[in-house]
Coordinates of N, CA and C in Angstrom, one line a residue:
D52 N -1.7 5.9 2.4 CA -3.0 6.2 1.8 C -3.7 4.9 1.5
T53 N -2.9 3.9 1.0 CA -3.6 2.6 0.5 C -4.3 2.0 1.6
T54 N -3.7 1.8 2.8 CA -4.3 1.1 3.9 C -5.4 2.0 4.5
A55 N -5.2 3.3 4.6 CA -6.3 4.2 5.2 C -7.5 4.2 4.3
L56 N -7.3 4.2 3.0 CA -8.4 4.4 2.0 C -9.1 3.1 1.7
Y57 N -8.3 2.0 1.5 CA -8.9 0.8 0.9 C -9.0 -0.4 1.9
V58 N -8.3 -0.4 3.0 CA -8.3 -1.5 3.9 C -9.0 -1.2 5.2
L59 N -8.7 0.0 5.8 CA -9.2 0.2 7.1 C -10.7 0.6 7.3
P60 N -11.4 1.1 6.3 CA -12.8 1.5 6.5 C -13.7 0.4 7.2
P61 N -13.7 -0.9 6.6 CA -14.5 -1.9 7.3 C -13.9 -2.3 8.7
V62 N -12.6 -2.1 8.9 CA -12.0 -2.4 10.2 C -12.5 -1.4 11.2
V63 N -12.5 -0.1 10.8 CA -12.9 0.9 11.7 C -14.4 0.8 12.1
R64 N -15.2 0.4 11.1 CA -16.6 0.2 11.3 C -16.8 -0.9 12.3
A65 N -16.2 -2.1 12.1 CA -16.3 -3.2 13.0 C -15.8 -2.9 14.4
F66 N -14.7 -2.2 14.5 CA -14.1 -1.8 15.8 C -15.1 -0.9 16.5
S67 N -15.6 0.1 15.8 CA -16.5 1.1 16.4 C -17.8 0.4 17.0
Q68 N -18.3 -0.6 16.2 CA -19.5 -1.3 16.7 C -19.2 -2.1 17.9
A69 N -18.0 -2.8 17.9 CA -17.6 -3.7 19.0 C -17.2 -2.9 20.3
M70 N -16.6 -1.7 20.1 CA -16.1 -0.9 21.2 C -16.6 0.5 21.1
P71 N -17.9 0.8 21.2 CA -18.4 2.1 21.0 C -18.0 3.2 21.9
R72 N -17.4 2.8 23.1 CA -17.0 3.8 24.1 C -15.5 4.1 23.9
T73 N -14.8 3.5 23.0 CA -13.4 3.7 22.7 C -13.2 4.7 21.6
R74 N -12.5 5.8 21.9 CA -12.3 6.8 20.9 C -11.1 6.4 20.0
L75 N -11.2 6.3 18.7 CA -10.2 6.0 17.8 C -9.7 7.2 17.1
T76 N -8.4 7.4 17.1 CA -7.8 8.6 16.3 C -7.0 8.0 15.2
L77 N -7.3 8.3 14.0 CA -6.6 7.8 12.8 C -5.7 8.9 12.3
V78 N -4.4 8.6 12.3 CA -3.4 9.5 11.8 C -2.8 8.9 10.5
N79 N -3.0 9.6 9.4 CA -2.6 9.1 8.0 C -1.3 9.8 7.6
R80 N -0.2 9.1 7.8 CA 1.1 9.7 7.4 C 2.0 8.6 6.8
P81 N 3.2 8.9 6.2 CA 4.0 7.9 5.7 C 4.6 7.0 6.8
T82 N 5.0 5.8 6.4 CA 5.5 4.8 7.3 C 6.5 5.3 8.3
D83 N 7.6 6.0 7.8 CA 8.6 6.4 8.7 C 8.1 7.4 9.8
A84 N 7.2 8.3 9.4 CA 6.6 9.2 10.4 C 5.8 8.5 11.4
I85 N 5.0 7.5 11.0 CA 4.2 6.8 11.9 C 5.1 6.0 12.9
A86 N 6.1 5.3 12.4 CA 7.0 4.6 13.2 C 7.6 5.5 14.3
E87 N 8.0 6.7 13.9 CA 8.6 7.7 14.8 C 7.6 8.1 15.9
Q88 N 6.3 8.3 15.5 CA 5.3 8.7 16.5 C 5.0 7.5 17.5
V89 N 5.1 6.3 17.0 CA 4.9 5.1 17.9 C 6.1 5.0 18.8
L90 N 7.3 5.2 18.3 CA 8.5 5.2 19.2 C 8.4 6.3 20.3
R91 N 7.9 7.5 20.0 CA 7.8 8.5 21.0 C 6.6 8.4 21.9
G92 N 5.8 7.4 21.7 CA 4.6 7.2 22.5 C 3.4 8.0 22.2
E93 N 3.5 8.7 21.0 CA 2.4 9.6 20.6 C 1.2 8.7 20.0
L94 N 1.6 7.6 19.5 CA 0.6 6.6 19.0 C 0.8 5.3 19.6
D95 N -0.3 4.6 19.9 CA -0.2 3.2 20.5 C 0.2 2.2 19.5
L96 N -0.3 2.4 18.3 CA -0.1 1.3 17.3 C 0.0 2.0 15.9
G97 N 0.8 1.4 15.0 CA 0.9 1.9 13.6 C 0.6 0.7 12.7
I98 N -0.1 1.0 11.6 CA -0.2 0.1 10.5 C 0.6 0.6 9.3
V99 N 1.7 0.0 9.0 CA 2.8 0.5 8.2 C 3.3 -0.5 7.1
T100 N 4.1 0.0 6.2 CA 4.8 -0.9 5.3 C 6.0 -1.4 6.1
L101 N 6.2 -2.7 6.0 CA 7.3 -3.4 6.7 C 8.4 -3.7 5.7
P102 N 9.7 -3.8 6.2 CA 10.1 -3.7 7.6 C 10.4 -2.2 8.0
T103 N 10.3 -1.9 9.3 CA 10.7 -0.6 9.7 C 12.2 -0.5 10.1
S104 N 12.8 -1.7 10.3 CA 14.2 -1.8 10.7 C 14.5 -1.0 12.0
R105 N 13.6 -1.0 12.9 CA 13.8 -0.3 14.2 C 13.7 -1.4 15.3
A106 N 14.8 -1.6 16.0 CA 14.8 -2.7 17.0 C 13.8 -2.4 18.2
E107 N 13.5 -1.1 18.4 CA 12.6 -0.7 19.5 C 11.2 -1.0 19.2
L108 N 10.9 -1.4 18.0 CA 9.5 -1.7 17.6 C 9.3 -3.1 17.4
A109 N 8.2 -3.6 17.9 CA 7.7 -5.0 17.6 C 6.9 -4.9 16.3
E110 N 7.0 -5.9 15.5 CA 6.3 -5.9 14.2 C 5.5 -7.2 14.1
L111 N 4.3 -7.0 13.5 CA 3.4 -8.2 13.2 C 3.0 -8.1 11.7
D112 N 3.4 -9.1 10.9 CA 2.9 -9.1 9.5 C 1.4 -9.3 9.5
L113 N 0.7 -8.5 8.7 CA -0.7 -8.6 8.6 C -1.2 -9.2 7.2
F114 N -0.6 -8.6 6.1 CA -1.0 -9.0 4.8 C 0.0 -8.4 3.8
Q115 N -0.1 -8.9 2.5 CA 0.8 -8.3 1.5 C -0.1 -7.7 0.4
E116 N 0.4 -6.6 -0.2 CA -0.3 -6.0 -1.3 C 0.5 -6.3 -2.5
R117 N -0.2 -6.9 -3.5 CA 0.4 -7.3 -4.7 C 0.5 -6.0 -5.6
L118 N 1.6 -5.8 -6.3 CA 1.7 -4.7 -7.2 C 1.4 -5.2 -8.6
V119 N 0.7 -4.3 -9.4 CA 0.4 -4.7 -10.8 C 0.6 -3.5 -11.7
L120 N 0.7 -3.7 -13.0 CA 0.8 -2.6 -13.9 C -0.6 -2.2 -14.2
V121 N -0.8 -0.8 -14.2 CA -2.2 -0.3 -14.4 C -2.1 0.6 -15.7
V122 N -3.0 0.3 -16.6 CA -3.0 1.0 -17.9 C -4.4 1.5 -18.2
P123 N -4.6 2.4 -19.1 CA -5.9 2.8 -19.5 C -6.6 1.7 -20.3
T124 N -7.9 1.6 -20.2 CA -8.6 0.5 -20.9 C -8.5 0.5 -22.4
N125 N -8.1 1.6 -23.0 CA -7.9 1.7 -24.4 C -6.4 1.4 -24.8
H126 N -5.6 1.0 -23.9 CA -4.2 0.8 -24.1 C -4.0 -0.6 -24.8
S127 N -3.0 -0.7 -25.6 CA -2.7 -2.0 -26.3 C -2.5 -3.2 -25.3
L128 N -2.0 -2.9 -24.1 CA -1.8 -3.9 -23.2 C -3.0 -4.3 -22.3
A129 N -4.1 -3.5 -22.4 CA -5.2 -3.7 -21.5 C -5.9 -5.0 -21.6
E130 N -5.8 -5.7 -22.7 CA -6.4 -7.0 -22.9 C -5.5 -8.2 -22.5
R131 N -4.2 -7.8 -22.2 CA -3.2 -8.9 -21.8 C -3.4 -9.2 -20.4
K132 N -3.1 -10.5 -20.0 CA -3.2 -10.9 -18.6 C -1.8 -10.6 -17.9
R133 N -0.8 -10.7 -18.7 CA 0.6 -10.5 -18.2 C 1.5 -10.0 -19.2
V134 N 2.5 -9.3 -18.8 CA 3.6 -8.7 -19.7 C 4.9 -8.7 -18.9
R135 N 5.9 -9.0 -19.6 CA 7.3 -9.0 -19.0 C 7.8 -7.6 -18.8
L136 N 8.5 -7.4 -17.8 CA 9.0 -6.0 -17.4 C 9.8 -5.4 -18.6
M137 N 10.7 -6.2 -19.2 CA 11.5 -5.6 -20.3 C 10.7 -5.2 -21.5
A138 N 9.4 -5.7 -21.6 CA 8.6 -5.3 -22.7 C 8.0 -3.8 -22.5
L139 N 8.3 -3.3 -21.3 CA 7.8 -2.0 -21.0 C 8.9 -0.9 -21.1
K140 N 10.1 -1.3 -21.7 CA 11.2 -0.3 -21.7 C 10.9 1.0 -22.4
D141 N 10.0 1.0 -23.3 CA 9.6 2.3 -24.0 C 8.3 2.9 -23.5
E142 N 7.7 2.3 -22.5 CA 6.4 2.7 -22.0 C 6.6 3.9 -21.1
P143 N 5.9 5.0 -21.4 CA 5.9 6.2 -20.4 C 5.3 5.7 -19.1
L144 N 6.0 6.0 -18.0 CA 5.5 5.5 -16.7 C 5.3 6.7 -15.7
L145 N 4.2 6.5 -14.9 CA 4.0 7.4 -13.8 C 4.4 6.6 -12.5
L146 N 5.4 7.1 -11.8 CA 6.0 6.4 -10.7 C 5.6 7.0 -9.4
L147 N 5.4 6.1 -8.4 CA 5.3 6.6 -7.0 C 6.6 7.3 -6.6
H148 N 6.5 8.4 -6.0 CA 7.6 9.2 -5.5 C 8.6 8.3 -4.7
S149 N 9.9 8.6 -4.9 CA 10.9 7.8 -4.2 C 10.9 8.0 -2.7
G150 N 10.2 9.0 -2.2 CA 10.0 9.2 -0.8 C 9.0 8.2 -0.1
T151 N 8.3 7.5 -1.0 CA 7.3 6.5 -0.4 C 8.0 5.1 -0.4
R152 N 7.6 4.3 0.5 CA 8.2 3.0 0.6 C 8.0 2.2 -0.6
T153 N 6.8 2.2 -1.2 CA 6.5 1.5 -2.4 C 7.3 2.0 -3.6
G154 N 7.5 3.3 -3.7 CA 8.3 3.9 -4.7 C 9.8 3.5 -4.6
R155 N 10.3 3.4 -3.4 CA 11.7 2.9 -3.2 C 11.8 1.4 -3.6
L156 N 10.8 0.7 -3.2 CA 10.8 -0.8 -3.5 C 10.8 -1.0 -5.0
L157 N 10.0 -0.2 -5.7 CA 9.9 -0.4 -7.2 C 11.3 0.0 -7.8
R158 N 11.9 1.1 -7.3 CA 13.2 1.5 -7.9 C 14.3 0.5 -7.6
E159 N 14.2 -0.1 -6.4 CA 15.2 -1.2 -6.1 C 15.0 -2.4 -7.1
F160 N 13.7 -2.7 -7.3 CA 13.4 -3.8 -8.2 C 13.9 -3.5 -9.6
F161 N 13.6 -2.3 -10.1 CA 14.1 -1.9 -11.4 C 15.6 -2.1 -11.5
G162 N 16.3 -1.6 -10.5 CA 17.8 -1.6 -10.5 C 18.3 -3.0 -10.5
E163 N 17.7 -3.9 -9.8 CA 18.1 -5.3 -9.7 C 17.9 -6.0 -11.0
N164 N 16.9 -5.5 -11.8 CA 16.6 -6.2 -13.1 C 17.1 -5.4 -14.3
G165 N 17.9 -4.4 -14.1 CA 18.5 -3.6 -15.2 C 17.5 -2.9 -16.0
F166 N 16.4 -2.5 -15.4 CA 15.3 -1.8 -16.1 C 15.4 -0.3 -15.9
E167 N 15.4 0.4 -17.0 CA 15.4 1.9 -16.9 C 14.0 2.4 -17.3
P168 N 13.2 2.8 -16.3 CA 11.9 3.3 -16.5 C 11.9 4.7 -17.3
Q169 N 11.0 4.8 -18.2 CA 10.8 6.1 -18.9 C 9.8 6.9 -18.1
V170 N 10.2 7.6 -17.1 CA 9.3 8.3 -16.1 C 8.9 9.6 -16.7
V171 N 7.5 9.8 -16.8 CA 7.0 11.1 -17.2 C 6.4 11.9 -16.1
L172 N 6.1 11.2 -14.9 CA 5.6 11.9 -13.8 C 5.9 11.1 -12.5
D173 N 6.3 11.8 -11.4 CA 6.4 11.3 -10.1 C 5.4 11.9 -9.2
S174 N 4.7 11.0 -8.4 CA 3.7 11.5 -7.5 C 3.7 10.6 -6.2
G175 N 3.3 11.2 -5.1 CA 3.2 10.4 -3.9 C 1.8 9.9 -3.7
S176 N 0.9 10.2 -4.6 CA -0.5 9.8 -4.4 C -1.0 8.8 -5.4
F177 N -1.6 7.7 -5.0 CA -2.1 6.7 -5.9 C -3.3 7.3 -6.6
E178 N -4.1 8.1 -6.0 CA -5.3 8.7 -6.6 C -4.9 9.6 -7.8
V179 N -3.9 10.4 -7.6 CA -3.4 11.3 -8.6 C -2.9 10.5 -9.8
I180 N -2.1 9.5 -9.5 CA -1.5 8.6 -10.6 C -2.7 8.0 -11.4
K181 N -3.7 7.4 -10.7 CA -4.8 6.8 -11.4 C -5.5 7.8 -12.3
R182 N -5.7 9.0 -11.9 CA -6.3 10.0 -12.8 C -5.5 10.2 -14.0
Y183 N -4.2 10.3 -13.9 CA -3.4 10.6 -15.0 C -3.3 9.4 -16.0
V184 N -3.3 8.2 -15.4 CA -3.3 7.0 -16.2 C -4.6 6.9 -17.1
V185 N -5.7 7.2 -16.5 CA -7.0 7.3 -17.2 C -6.9 8.2 -18.4
Q186 N -6.2 9.4 -18.2 CA -6.1 10.4 -19.2 C -5.1 10.0 -20.3
G187 N -4.4 8.8 -20.1 CA -3.4 8.4 -21.2 C -2.0 9.0 -21.1
V188 N -1.7 9.6 -19.9 CA -0.4 10.2 -19.7 C 0.7 9.1 -19.7
G189 N 0.4 7.9 -19.2 CA 1.3 6.8 -19.1 C 0.7 5.7 -18.3
S190 N 1.5 4.7 -18.0 CA 1.0 3.5 -17.2 C 1.7 3.6 -15.8
A191 N 1.3 2.8 -14.9 CA 1.9 2.9 -13.5 C 1.9 1.5 -12.9
F192 N 2.8 1.4 -11.9 CA 2.8 0.2 -11.0 C 2.2 0.6 -9.7
L193 N 1.1 0.0 -9.4 CA 0.3 0.3 -8.1 C -0.1 -0.9 -7.4
P194 N -0.4 -0.8 -6.1 CA -0.9 -1.9 -5.4 C -2.3 -2.3 -6.0
E195 N -2.5 -3.6 -6.2 CA -3.7 -4.0 -6.9 C -5.0 -3.6 -6.1
V196 N -4.9 -3.5 -4.8 CA -6.1 -3.1 -4.0 C -6.6 -1.7 -4.3
V197 N -5.8 -0.8 -4.9 CA -6.2 0.6 -5.1 C -7.0 0.7 -6.4
V198 N -7.0 -0.3 -7.3 CA -7.8 -0.3 -8.5 C -9.1 -1.0 -8.2
T199 N -10.2 -0.2 -8.1 CA -11.5 -0.7 -7.6 C -12.5 -0.8 -8.8
K200 N -13.7 -1.3 -8.5 CA -14.7 -1.3 -9.6 C -15.1 0.0 -10.1
Q201 N -14.9 1.1 -9.3 CA -15.2 2.4 -9.7 C -14.2 3.0 -10.7
D202 N -13.0 2.3 -10.8 CA -12.0 2.8 -11.8 C -12.3 2.1 -13.1
R203 N -13.3 2.5 -13.8 CA -13.7 1.9 -15.0 C -12.8 2.2 -16.2
G204 N -12.0 3.2 -16.1 CA -11.1 3.5 -17.2 C -9.7 2.9 -17.0
L205 N -9.6 2.0 -16.0 CA -8.3 1.3 -15.8 C -8.3 -0.2 -16.0
A206 N -7.2 -0.7 -16.4 CA -7.1 -2.2 -16.5 C -5.8 -2.6 -15.8
K207 N -5.8 -3.8 -15.2 CA -4.7 -4.3 -14.4 C -4.0 -5.4 -15.3
V208 N -2.7 -5.4 -15.3 CA -1.9 -6.4 -16.0 C -0.8 -6.9 -15.1
S209 N -0.7 -8.2 -15.0 CA 0.3 -8.8 -14.1 C 1.7 -8.7 -14.8
V210 N 2.7 -8.4 -14.0 CA 4.1 -8.4 -14.4 C 4.9 -9.4 -13.6
P211 N 5.3 -10.5 -14.1 CA 6.0 -11.5 -13.3 C 7.2 -11.0 -12.6
G212 N 7.3 -11.4 -11.3 CA 8.5 -11.0 -10.5 C 8.3 -9.7 -9.8
L213 N 7.2 -8.9 -10.0 CA 7.0 -7.7 -9.3 C 7.0 -8.0 -7.8
P214 N 7.6 -7.1 -7.0 CA 7.6 -7.4 -5.5 C 6.2 -7.1 -4.9
S215 N 6.0 -7.7 -3.7 CA 4.8 -7.4 -3.0 C 5.2 -6.4 -1.9
V216 N 4.2 -5.7 -1.4 CA 4.5 -4.7 -0.3 C 3.9 -5.4 1.0
R217 N 4.8 -5.5 2.0 CA 4.4 -6.1 3.3 C 3.8 -5.0 4.2
I218 N 2.5 -5.3 4.6 CA 1.8 -4.4 5.5 C 1.7 -5.1 6.9
G219 N 2.1 -4.3 7.9 CA 2.0 -4.9 9.3 C 1.7 -3.8 10.3
A220 N 1.6 -4.3 11.6 CA 1.4 -3.5 12.7 C 2.7 -3.3 13.5
V221 N 2.9 -2.1 14.1 CA 4.1 -1.9 14.9 C 3.6 -1.2 16.2
W222 N 4.3 -1.6 17.3 CA 4.1 -1.0 18.6 C 5.4 -1.0 19.3
R223 N 5.6 -0.2 20.4 CA 6.8 -0.2 21.2 C 7.0 -1.5 21.8
R224 N 8.2 -2.1 21.6 CA 8.6 -3.4 22.2 C 8.5 -3.3 23.7
G225 N 7.8 -4.2 24.3 CA 7.7 -4.2 25.7 C 6.6 -3.4 26.3
A226 N 5.9 -2.6 25.5 CA 4.9 -1.7 25.9 C 3.6 -2.5 26.2
Y227 N 2.8 -2.1 27.1 CA 1.6 -2.8 27.4 C 0.6 -2.6 26.3
Q228 N 0.0 -3.6 25.8 CA -1.0 -3.5 24.7 C -2.4 -3.5 25.4
T229 N -3.2 -2.5 25.1 CA -4.5 -2.4 25.7 C -5.5 -3.4 25.0
K230 N -6.6 -3.6 25.6 CA -7.7 -4.4 25.1 C -8.1 -3.8 23.7
A231 N -8.2 -2.5 23.6 CA -8.6 -1.8 22.4 C -7.6 -2.1 21.2
E232 N -6.3 -2.0 21.6 CA -5.2 -2.3 20.5 C -5.3 -3.7 20.0
L233 N -5.5 -4.7 20.9 CA -5.6 -6.1 20.6 C -6.8 -6.3 19.7
A234 N -7.9 -5.7 20.1 CA -9.2 -5.8 19.3 C -9.0 -5.3 17.9
F235 N -8.3 -4.1 17.8 CA -8.1 -3.5 16.5 C -7.3 -4.4 15.6
L236 N -6.2 -5.0 16.2 CA -5.4 -5.9 15.4 C -6.2 -7.1 14.9
R237 N -7.1 -7.6 15.8 CA -7.9 -8.8 15.4 C -8.8 -8.4 14.3
F238 N -9.4 -7.2 14.3 CA -10.3 -6.8 13.2 C -9.5 -6.6 11.9
V239 N -8.3 -6.1 12.0 CA -7.5 -5.9 10.8 C -7.2 -7.3 10.2
E240 N -6.9 -8.2 11.0 CA -6.6 -9.6 10.5 C -7.9 -10.2 9.9
E241 N -9.0 -9.9 10.5 CA -10.3 -10.5 9.9 C -10.7 -9.8 8.6
H242 N -10.3 -8.6 8.4 CA -10.7 -7.8 7.2 C -9.6 -7.6 6.2
R243 N -8.5 -8.3 6.4 CA -7.4 -8.1 5.4 C -7.8 -8.4 4.0
P244 N -7.2 -7.8 3.0 CA -7.6 -8.0 1.6 C -7.5 -9.5 1.3
S245 N -8.6 -10.1 0.8 CA -8.7 -11.5 0.6 C -7.8 -12.1 -0.5
S246 N -7.5 -11.3 -1.5 CA -6.7 -11.9 -2.6 C -5.2 -11.7 -2.4
R247 N -4.8 -11.2 -1.2 CA -3.4 -11.0 -1.0 C -3.1 -11.8 0.3
G248 N -1.7 -12.2 0.3 CA -1.2 -13.1 1.4 C -1.7 -12.7 2.6

C-alpha cells in the first residue's frame, strides 16, 4: 500500500505521458504474492519490499523508507524530535500485522533490542492505523512517507536505531525486459522519495 499510494502516482503519470500507447496494469498485493506472480510470468515487474530471497528473481534497490514513531499531536511526545525505544515500554502501540514485511521487520527489531511492545491493535493497513492514532488509541511505527501534510492530527518522532524498509524492483532472472519495463524503472528512480536513501 505504501508504494502504491504514496510513491507510484507521479511515476504512473510520467509513464503514461511518455508512453501513452502502453497499457499499464497495477496490481496491489503484499510482497510475497507479487514475487510469486512475477515468478509465474503473470507480472513483468514487481515493486516490493526487499529482499525477496528468491534466486530466480533479479532485484534492484530503488530507495529506502525510513520508519518513525507516529503519535497524536496532543500526545506528550509530539513536541519531541526523538525518543529512545525503551522510553516507549509502557506506550500503547498499534502495530502493523506480522503478515506484512514491515510488521515482521519491526518485530525482529524489537526482539533484538529486548523490547516488549504493549500492543493494543494489529492491522495490515497504514491508513487504518493512522485513523486510530489520531483518535488517541495508541502510537505506531510507520514509514515516514505515509504521514503527509493532510494528516494534521499526527506528529512524527524519530527513534534512533529503527530499521529502514528497502524497496526495490524484481523481475524474472534472465527474462527479456521490454522498453516499457525499463522506462517504468527509470521513472521510479526519478520520482523516488527525496528524503529517503
